[in-house]
XYZ file of C-alpha atoms in Angstrom:
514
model
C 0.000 0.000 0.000
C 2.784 2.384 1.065
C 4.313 1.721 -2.732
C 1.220 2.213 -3.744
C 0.985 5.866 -2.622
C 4.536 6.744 -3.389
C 3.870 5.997 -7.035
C 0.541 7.675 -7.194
C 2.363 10.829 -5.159
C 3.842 11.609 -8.401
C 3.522 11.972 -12.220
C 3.156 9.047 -14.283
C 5.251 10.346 -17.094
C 7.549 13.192 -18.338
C 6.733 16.258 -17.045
C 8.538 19.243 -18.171
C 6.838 22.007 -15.614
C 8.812 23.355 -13.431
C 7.291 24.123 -9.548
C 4.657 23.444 -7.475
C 1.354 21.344 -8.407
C -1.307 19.391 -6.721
C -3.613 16.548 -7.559
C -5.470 14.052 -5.873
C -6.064 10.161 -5.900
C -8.141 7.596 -4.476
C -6.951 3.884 -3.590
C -8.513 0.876 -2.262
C -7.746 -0.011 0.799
C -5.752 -3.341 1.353
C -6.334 -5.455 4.621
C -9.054 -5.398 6.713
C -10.856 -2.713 8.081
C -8.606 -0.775 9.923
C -10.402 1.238 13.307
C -10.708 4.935 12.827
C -9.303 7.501 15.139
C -12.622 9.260 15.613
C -15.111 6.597 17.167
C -18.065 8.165 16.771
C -20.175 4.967 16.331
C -21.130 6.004 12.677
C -22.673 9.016 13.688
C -20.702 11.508 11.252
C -22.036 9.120 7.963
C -25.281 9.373 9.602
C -25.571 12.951 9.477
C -23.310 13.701 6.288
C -24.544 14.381 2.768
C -24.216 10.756 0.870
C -21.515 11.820 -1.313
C -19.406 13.434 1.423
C -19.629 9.592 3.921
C -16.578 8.855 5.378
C -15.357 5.444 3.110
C -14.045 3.080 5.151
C -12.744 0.721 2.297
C -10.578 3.713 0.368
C -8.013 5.953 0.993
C -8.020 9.757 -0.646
C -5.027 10.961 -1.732
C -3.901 14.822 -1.917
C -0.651 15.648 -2.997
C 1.820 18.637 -3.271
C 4.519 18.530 -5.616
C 7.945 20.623 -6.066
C 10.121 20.026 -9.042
C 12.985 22.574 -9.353
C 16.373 22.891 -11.147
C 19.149 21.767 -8.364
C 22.174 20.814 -10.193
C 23.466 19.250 -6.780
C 20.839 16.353 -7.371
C 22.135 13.608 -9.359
C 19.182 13.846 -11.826
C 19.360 17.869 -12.157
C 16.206 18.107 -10.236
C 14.615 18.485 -6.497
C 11.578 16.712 -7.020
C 9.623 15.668 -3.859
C 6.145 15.807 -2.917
C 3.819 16.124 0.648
C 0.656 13.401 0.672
C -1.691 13.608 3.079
C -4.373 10.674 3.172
C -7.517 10.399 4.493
C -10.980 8.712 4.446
C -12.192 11.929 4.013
C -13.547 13.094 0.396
C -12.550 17.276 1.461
C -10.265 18.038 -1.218
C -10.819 21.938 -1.111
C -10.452 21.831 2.778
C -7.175 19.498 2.421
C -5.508 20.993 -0.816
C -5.815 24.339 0.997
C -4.307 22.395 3.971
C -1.310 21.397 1.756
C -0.569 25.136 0.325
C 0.366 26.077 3.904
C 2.164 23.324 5.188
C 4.313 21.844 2.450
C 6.120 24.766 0.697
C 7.318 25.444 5.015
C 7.742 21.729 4.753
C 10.102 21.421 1.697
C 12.188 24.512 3.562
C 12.130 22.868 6.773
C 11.556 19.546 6.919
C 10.718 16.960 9.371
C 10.518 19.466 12.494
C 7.801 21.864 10.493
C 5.755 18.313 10.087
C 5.910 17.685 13.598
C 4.849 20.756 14.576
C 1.875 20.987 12.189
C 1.106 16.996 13.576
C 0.688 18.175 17.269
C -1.759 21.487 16.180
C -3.642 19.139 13.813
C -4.107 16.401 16.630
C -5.867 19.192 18.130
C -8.255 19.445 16.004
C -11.856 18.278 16.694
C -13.397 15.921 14.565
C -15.839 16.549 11.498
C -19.473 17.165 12.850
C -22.131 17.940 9.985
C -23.619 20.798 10.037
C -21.019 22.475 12.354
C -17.993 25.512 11.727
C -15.456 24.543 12.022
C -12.164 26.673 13.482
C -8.470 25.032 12.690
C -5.574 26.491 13.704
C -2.146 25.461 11.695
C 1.177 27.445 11.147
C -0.518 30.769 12.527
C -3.707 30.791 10.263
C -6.911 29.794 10.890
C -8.883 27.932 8.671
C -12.518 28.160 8.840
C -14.893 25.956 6.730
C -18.450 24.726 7.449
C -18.616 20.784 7.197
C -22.074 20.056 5.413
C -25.033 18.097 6.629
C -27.711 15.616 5.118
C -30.375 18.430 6.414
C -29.108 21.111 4.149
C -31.130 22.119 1.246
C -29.836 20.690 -2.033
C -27.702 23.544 -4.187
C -28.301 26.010 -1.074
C -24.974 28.026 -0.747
C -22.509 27.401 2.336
C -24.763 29.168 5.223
C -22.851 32.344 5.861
C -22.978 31.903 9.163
C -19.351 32.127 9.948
C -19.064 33.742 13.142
C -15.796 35.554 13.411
C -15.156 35.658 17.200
C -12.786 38.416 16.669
C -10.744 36.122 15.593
C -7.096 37.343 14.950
C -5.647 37.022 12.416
C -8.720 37.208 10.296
C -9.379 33.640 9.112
C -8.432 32.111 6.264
C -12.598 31.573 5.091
C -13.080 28.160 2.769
C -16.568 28.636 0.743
C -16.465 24.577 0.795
C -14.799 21.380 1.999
C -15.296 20.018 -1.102
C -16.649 21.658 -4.245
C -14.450 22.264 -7.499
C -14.767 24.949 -9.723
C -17.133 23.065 -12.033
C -17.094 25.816 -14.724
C -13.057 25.585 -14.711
C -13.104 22.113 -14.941
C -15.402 21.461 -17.720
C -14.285 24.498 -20.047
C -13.300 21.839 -22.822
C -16.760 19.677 -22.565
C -19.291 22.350 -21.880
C -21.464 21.987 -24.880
C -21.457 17.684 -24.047
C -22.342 18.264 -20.487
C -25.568 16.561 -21.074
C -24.133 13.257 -22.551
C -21.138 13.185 -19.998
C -24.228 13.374 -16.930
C -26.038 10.410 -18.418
C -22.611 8.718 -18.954
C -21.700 9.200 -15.330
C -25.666 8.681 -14.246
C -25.894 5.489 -16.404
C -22.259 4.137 -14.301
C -20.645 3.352 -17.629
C -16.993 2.445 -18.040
C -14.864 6.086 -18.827
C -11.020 6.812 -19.233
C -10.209 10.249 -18.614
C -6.831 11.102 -20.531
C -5.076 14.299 -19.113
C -1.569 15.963 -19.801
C -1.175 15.776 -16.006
C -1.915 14.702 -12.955
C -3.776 17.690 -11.855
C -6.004 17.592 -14.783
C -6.636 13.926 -14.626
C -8.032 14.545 -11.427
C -9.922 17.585 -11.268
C -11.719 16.369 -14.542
C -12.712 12.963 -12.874
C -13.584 14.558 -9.088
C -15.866 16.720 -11.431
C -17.030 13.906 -12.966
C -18.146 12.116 -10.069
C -19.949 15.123 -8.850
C -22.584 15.775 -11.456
C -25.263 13.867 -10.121
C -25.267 15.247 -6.012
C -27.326 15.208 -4.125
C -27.387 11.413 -6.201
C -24.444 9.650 -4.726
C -22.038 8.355 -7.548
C -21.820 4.387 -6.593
C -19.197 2.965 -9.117
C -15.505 3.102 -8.263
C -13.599 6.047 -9.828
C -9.493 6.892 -10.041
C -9.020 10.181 -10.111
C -5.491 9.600 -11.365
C -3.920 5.957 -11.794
C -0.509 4.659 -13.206
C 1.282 2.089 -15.103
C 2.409 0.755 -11.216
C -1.138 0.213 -9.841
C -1.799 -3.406 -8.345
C -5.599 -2.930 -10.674
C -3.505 -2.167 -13.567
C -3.931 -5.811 -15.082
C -7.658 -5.993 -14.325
C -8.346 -2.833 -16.098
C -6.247 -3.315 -19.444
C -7.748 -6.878 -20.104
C -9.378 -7.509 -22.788
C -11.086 -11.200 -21.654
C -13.661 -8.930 -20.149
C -15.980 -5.656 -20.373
C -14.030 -3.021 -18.687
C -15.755 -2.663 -14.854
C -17.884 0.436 -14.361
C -15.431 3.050 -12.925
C -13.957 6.654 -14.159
C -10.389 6.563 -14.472
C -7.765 9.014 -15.147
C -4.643 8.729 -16.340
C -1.582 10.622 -18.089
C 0.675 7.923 -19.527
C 0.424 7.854 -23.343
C 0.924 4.217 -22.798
C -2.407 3.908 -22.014
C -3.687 4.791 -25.324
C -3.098 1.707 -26.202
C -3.313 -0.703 -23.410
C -7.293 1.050 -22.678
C -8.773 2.320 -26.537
C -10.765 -1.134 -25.955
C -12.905 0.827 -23.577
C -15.947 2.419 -24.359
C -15.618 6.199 -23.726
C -12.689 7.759 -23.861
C -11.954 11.919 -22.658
C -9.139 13.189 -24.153
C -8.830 16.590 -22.516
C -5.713 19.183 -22.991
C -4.103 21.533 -20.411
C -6.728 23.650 -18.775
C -6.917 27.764 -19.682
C -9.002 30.384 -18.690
C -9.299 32.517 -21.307
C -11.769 35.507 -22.197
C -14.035 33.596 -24.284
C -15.746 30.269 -24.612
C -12.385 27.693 -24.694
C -12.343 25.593 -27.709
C -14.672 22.549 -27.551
C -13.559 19.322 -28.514
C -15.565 17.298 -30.847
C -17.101 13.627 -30.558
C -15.571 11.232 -32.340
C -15.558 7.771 -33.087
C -13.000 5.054 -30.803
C -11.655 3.865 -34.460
C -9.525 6.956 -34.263
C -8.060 6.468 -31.220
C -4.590 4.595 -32.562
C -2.069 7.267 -33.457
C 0.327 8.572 -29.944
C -0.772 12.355 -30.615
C -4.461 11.993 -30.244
C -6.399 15.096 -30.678
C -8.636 16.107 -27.729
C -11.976 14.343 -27.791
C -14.750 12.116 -26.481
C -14.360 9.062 -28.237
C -17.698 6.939 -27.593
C -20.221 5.762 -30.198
C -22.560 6.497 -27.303
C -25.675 8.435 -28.296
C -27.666 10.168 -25.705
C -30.986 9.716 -24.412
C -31.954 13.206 -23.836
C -31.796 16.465 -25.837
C -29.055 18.901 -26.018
C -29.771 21.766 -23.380
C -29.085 24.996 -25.595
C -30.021 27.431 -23.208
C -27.149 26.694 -20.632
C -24.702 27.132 -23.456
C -26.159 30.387 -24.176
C -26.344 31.855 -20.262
C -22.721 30.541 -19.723
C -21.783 32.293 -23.119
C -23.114 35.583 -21.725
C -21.280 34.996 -18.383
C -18.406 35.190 -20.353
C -19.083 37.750 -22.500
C -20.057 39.517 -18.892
C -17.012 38.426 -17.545
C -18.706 36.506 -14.792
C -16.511 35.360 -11.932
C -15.399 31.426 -12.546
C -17.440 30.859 -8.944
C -20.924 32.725 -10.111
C -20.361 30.153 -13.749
C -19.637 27.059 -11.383
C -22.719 27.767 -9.623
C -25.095 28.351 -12.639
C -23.360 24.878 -13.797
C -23.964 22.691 -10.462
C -27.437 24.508 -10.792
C -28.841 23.178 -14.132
C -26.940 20.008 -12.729
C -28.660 19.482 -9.779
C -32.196 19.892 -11.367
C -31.597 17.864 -14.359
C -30.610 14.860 -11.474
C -33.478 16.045 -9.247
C -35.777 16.093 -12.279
C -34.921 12.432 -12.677
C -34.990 11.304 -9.230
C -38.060 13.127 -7.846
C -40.449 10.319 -9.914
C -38.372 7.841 -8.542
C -39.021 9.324 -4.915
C -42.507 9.226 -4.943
C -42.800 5.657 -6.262
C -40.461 4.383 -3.611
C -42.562 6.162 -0.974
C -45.660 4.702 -2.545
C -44.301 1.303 -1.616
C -44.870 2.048 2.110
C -47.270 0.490 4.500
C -49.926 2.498 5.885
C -49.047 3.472 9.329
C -52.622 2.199 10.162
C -51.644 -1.510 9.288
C -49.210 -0.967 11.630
C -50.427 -2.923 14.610
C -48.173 -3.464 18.423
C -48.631 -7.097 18.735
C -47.716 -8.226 15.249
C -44.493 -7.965 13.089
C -44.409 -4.498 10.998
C -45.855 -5.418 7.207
C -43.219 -5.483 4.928
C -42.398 -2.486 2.118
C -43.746 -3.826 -1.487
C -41.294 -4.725 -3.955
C -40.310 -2.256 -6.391
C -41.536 -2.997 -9.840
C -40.144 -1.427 -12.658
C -43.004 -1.965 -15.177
C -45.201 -0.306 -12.306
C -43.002 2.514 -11.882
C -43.208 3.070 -15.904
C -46.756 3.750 -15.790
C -46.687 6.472 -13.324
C -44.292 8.158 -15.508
C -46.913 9.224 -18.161
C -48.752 11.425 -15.339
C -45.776 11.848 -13.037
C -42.275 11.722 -14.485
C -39.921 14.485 -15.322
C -41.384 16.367 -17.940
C -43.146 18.136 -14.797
C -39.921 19.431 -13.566
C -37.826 19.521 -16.725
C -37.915 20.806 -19.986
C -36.196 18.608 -21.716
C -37.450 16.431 -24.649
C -35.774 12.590 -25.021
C -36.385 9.049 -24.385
C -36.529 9.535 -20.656
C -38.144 5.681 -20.279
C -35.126 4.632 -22.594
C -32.813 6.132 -19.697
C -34.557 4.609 -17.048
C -34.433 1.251 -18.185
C -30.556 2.209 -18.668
C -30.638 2.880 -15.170
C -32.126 0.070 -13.884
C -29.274 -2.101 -14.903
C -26.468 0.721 -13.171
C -25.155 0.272 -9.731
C -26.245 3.916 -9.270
C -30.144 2.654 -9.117
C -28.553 -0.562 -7.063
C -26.846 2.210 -4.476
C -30.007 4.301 -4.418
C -31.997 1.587 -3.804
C -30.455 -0.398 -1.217
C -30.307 3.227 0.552
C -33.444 4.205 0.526
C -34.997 0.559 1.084
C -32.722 0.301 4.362
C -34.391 4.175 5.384
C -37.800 2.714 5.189
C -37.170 -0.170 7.052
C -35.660 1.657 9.815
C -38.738 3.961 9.696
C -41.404 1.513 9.533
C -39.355 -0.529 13.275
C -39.670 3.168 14.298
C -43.151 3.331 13.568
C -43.594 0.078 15.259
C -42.238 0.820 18.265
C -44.513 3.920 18.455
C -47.479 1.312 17.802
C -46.245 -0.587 21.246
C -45.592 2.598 23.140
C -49.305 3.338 22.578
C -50.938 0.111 22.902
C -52.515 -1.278 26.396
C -49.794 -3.641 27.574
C -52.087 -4.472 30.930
C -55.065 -5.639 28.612
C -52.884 -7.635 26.270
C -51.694 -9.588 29.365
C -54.508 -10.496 30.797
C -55.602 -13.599 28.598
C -51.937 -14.557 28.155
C -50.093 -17.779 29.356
C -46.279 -17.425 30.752
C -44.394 -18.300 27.922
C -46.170 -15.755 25.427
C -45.492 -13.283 27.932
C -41.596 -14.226 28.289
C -41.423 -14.177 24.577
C -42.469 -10.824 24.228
C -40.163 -9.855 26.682
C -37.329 -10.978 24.216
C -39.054 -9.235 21.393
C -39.070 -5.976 23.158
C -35.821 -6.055 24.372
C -34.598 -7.289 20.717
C -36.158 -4.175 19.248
C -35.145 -1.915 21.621
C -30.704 -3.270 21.513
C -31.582 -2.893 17.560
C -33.015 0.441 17.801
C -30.234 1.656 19.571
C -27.490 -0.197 18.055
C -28.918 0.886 14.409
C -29.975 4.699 15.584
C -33.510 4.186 14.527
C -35.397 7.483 14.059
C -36.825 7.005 17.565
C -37.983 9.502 20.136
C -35.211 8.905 23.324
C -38.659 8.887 25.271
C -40.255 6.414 23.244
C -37.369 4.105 23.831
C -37.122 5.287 27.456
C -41.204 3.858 27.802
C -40.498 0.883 25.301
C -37.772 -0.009 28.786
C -40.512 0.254 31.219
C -42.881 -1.549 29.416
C -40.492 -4.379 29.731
C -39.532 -3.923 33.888
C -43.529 -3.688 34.201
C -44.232 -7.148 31.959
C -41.439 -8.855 33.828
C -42.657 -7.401 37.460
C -45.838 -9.034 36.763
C -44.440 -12.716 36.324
C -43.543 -15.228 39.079
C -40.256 -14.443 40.904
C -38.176 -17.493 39.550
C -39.121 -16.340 36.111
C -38.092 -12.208 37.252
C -34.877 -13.819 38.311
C -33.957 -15.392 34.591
C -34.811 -12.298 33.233
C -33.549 -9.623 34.850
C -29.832 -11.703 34.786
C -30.493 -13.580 31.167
């Protein structure tokens, strides 16, 4: 793993820039799953957004890299870089991190790290919804973490109270959100096929002149369809050295669904069996719109000095959007800040995924119990199964035309969808939400009910079994933070002391020490 890292910490082939860049990348993690230094019993993936969950079975990468002239290194070069890894997907809050410690770092060395160790240990740990203050190397960074409550596409509360804090703070508008507009300058007029490429989970190389490119392009990437959480794998930069490096240049098999970036010409070769291919050049702002590369068929990708281009014979579902070409023309012709761009962007994003979602939403719901067949003394009645036919009907009177006005074969992309691990992840997420809900419900249902009446007709060994029922439901509520009342659990507790106080005292005995 630790080779691992040192060959992702820097680029994958020549580089000819001089100074400092950064990047990021993402590895799996190898071994079993190792304990986190912040035990908070789950609660911080409980209350984040989906797409910002701690992952417990990857590592994030973000690196800072130096390469000088020093003709007193045997190559002719200092080249070094500064990783810091986490299981945490902040790469604004930890790239900013890195452009304070590691140029002190590179000066100083090992004592600067050791120093900047002890104030980050400091530190308190990630709550949703919280401000956060972090002192390193004299500044203090301030960023909000965000939360599962906040409103989709809302901007960063400014709530950041300053506390007269001196000096003034160094004031992060997110721990996590790229500059879409800067990102996507090259693609801008195929944003549409690029978010059902991405919604759909399909198979994507992302080729880049560096590192930082690779990266940026394939973190945007996996960000089009929040609040949606992305649920294939994705590299935002991978080399020739990676331990998957086999499995993904195979050609025995269909590429796996993942977004993968890379800057080694070799892979031109070793990956043009692969479905879509992003060829993307160095990144410019510039006054006006930046050149847009063309589609183009995969036959063309042979020759070592391939043009920039998606490659795919993939045709889209869904119409072209001309009117966010045109607004993000005159933002340019305005000369809009990047920022006010990015946000228009994640904007039309956000309710093109919402537009397809929101159908989705209410059918799921639909598949709910009534909380009326919800009865104490029986087990909850289960959620219907989703059928997809079923869900295609409501689409006539309820699907995202209402929302969106966009023309296409939305039932053509649904069906897509179906077979993506994106529906899979959505699923399984929401399906798990209901069930907690509907053991919440039920325990409501028993808090409610007559326990006194129930017993009266009731031999012994019913009543001793619904002792173990209660107390089942109640170590499961707690261990699974059901969206239970405290007080409801609190009563569900004397239920159970009352039920057992009422049974012979041999019987008390057995269950009060089980």
């Amino acid at each position: 793993q630790k080779t691992s890292i040192c060959y992702l910490s820097f680029p994958d082939s020549y580089s000819g820039g001089l100074g400092d860049t950064q990047f990021s990348f993402r590895l799996r993690q190898s071994g079993g799953p190792r304990t986190s230094p912040f035990q908070d019993d789950g609660r911080y993936n409980r209350e984040a957004p989906l797409t910002l969950q701690r992952e417990a079975a990857h590592y994030f990468g973000y690196v800072y890299f130096r390469q000088v002239k020093d003709s007193s290194m045997r190559r002719g070069y200092f080249q070094k870089s500064l990783v810091l890894v986490s299981h945490l997907p902040y790469v604004n809050l930890f790239q900013s991190l890195l452009q304070l410690i590691a140029p002190e770092y590179f000066d100083k060395l090992e004592p600067c790290l050791e120093a900047v160790c002890n104030e980050i240990d400091q530190w308190p740990p990630p709550v949703p919804g919280q401000t956060l203050n972090l002192p390193v190397m004299g500044v203090v960074i301030q960023v909000r973490i965000p939360s599962r409550v906040d409103k989709p596409g809302s901007s960063p509360v400014k709530q950041f109270n300053q506390e007269n804090l001196l000096p003034a703070p160094l004031v992060l508008p997110s721990v996590h959100e790229l500059d879409l507009f800067r990102c996507f300058q090259p693609v801008l007029i195929h944003i549409q096929m690029l978010w059902e490429l991405m919604l759909l989970g399909e198979p994507m190389v992302v080729m880049a002149p560096s590192p930082t490119v690779s990266s940026e392009m394939v973190l945007a990437l996996t960000s089009v369809l929040a609040p949606l959480r992305y649920c294939c794998d994705y590299r935002p930069y991978f080399t020739i050295h990676d331990s998957e490096f086999k499995e993904y240049t195979t050609r025995t098999q269909a590429p796996p669904n993942i977004v993968v970036g890379v800057t080694n010409p070799f892979f031109i070769k070793t990956l043009q069996h692969w479905p879509h291919i992003l060829r993307v050049g160095e990144l410019r702002m510039s006054g006006d719109l930046p050149k847009q590369v063309k589609v183009k068929k995969l036959a063309k990708l042979k020759t070592l000095d391939t043009k920039p281009g998606i490659y795919t014979s993939y045709k889209t579902f869904l119409h072209k959007d001309k009117s966010l070409i045109k607004r993000l023309l005159k933002g340019i012709q305005r000369k809009r800040p990047s920022e006010v761009q990015s946000a228009l962007l994640r904007r039309h994003l956000l309710e093109l995924t919402q537009s397809f979602i929101i159908p989705l939403e209410h059918y799921i719901a639909s598949l709910m119990p009534l909380q009326r067949a919800i009865t104490p003394w029986k087990n909850p009645p289960q959620i219907r199964p989703f059928c997809q036919e079923d869900f295609m009907k409501t689409l006539e009177h309820a699907g995202p035309q209402l929302t969106c006005v966009l023309k296409g074969d939305w039932l053509g992309l649904y069906r897509r969808f179906f077979k993506s691990p994106n529906f899979d992840g959505w699923f399984r997420q929401r399906h798990r939400e209901m069930t907690h809900k509907l053991e919440a419900l039920h325990l409501e249902a028993i808090c409610e009910a007559d326990i006194v009446a129930w017993m009266k007709d009731k031999s012994e060994v019913e009543i001793v079994d619904l002792v173990l029922k209660l107390r089942e439901k109640l170590v499961r509520a707690q261990c699974q933070h059901l969206p239970v009342k405290e007080e409801t659990l609190q009563r569900v507790g004397l239920y159970i002391d009352t039920i057992i106080g009422s049974l012979p005292e041999d019987l008390q005995a057995v269950l009060h020490h089980p």
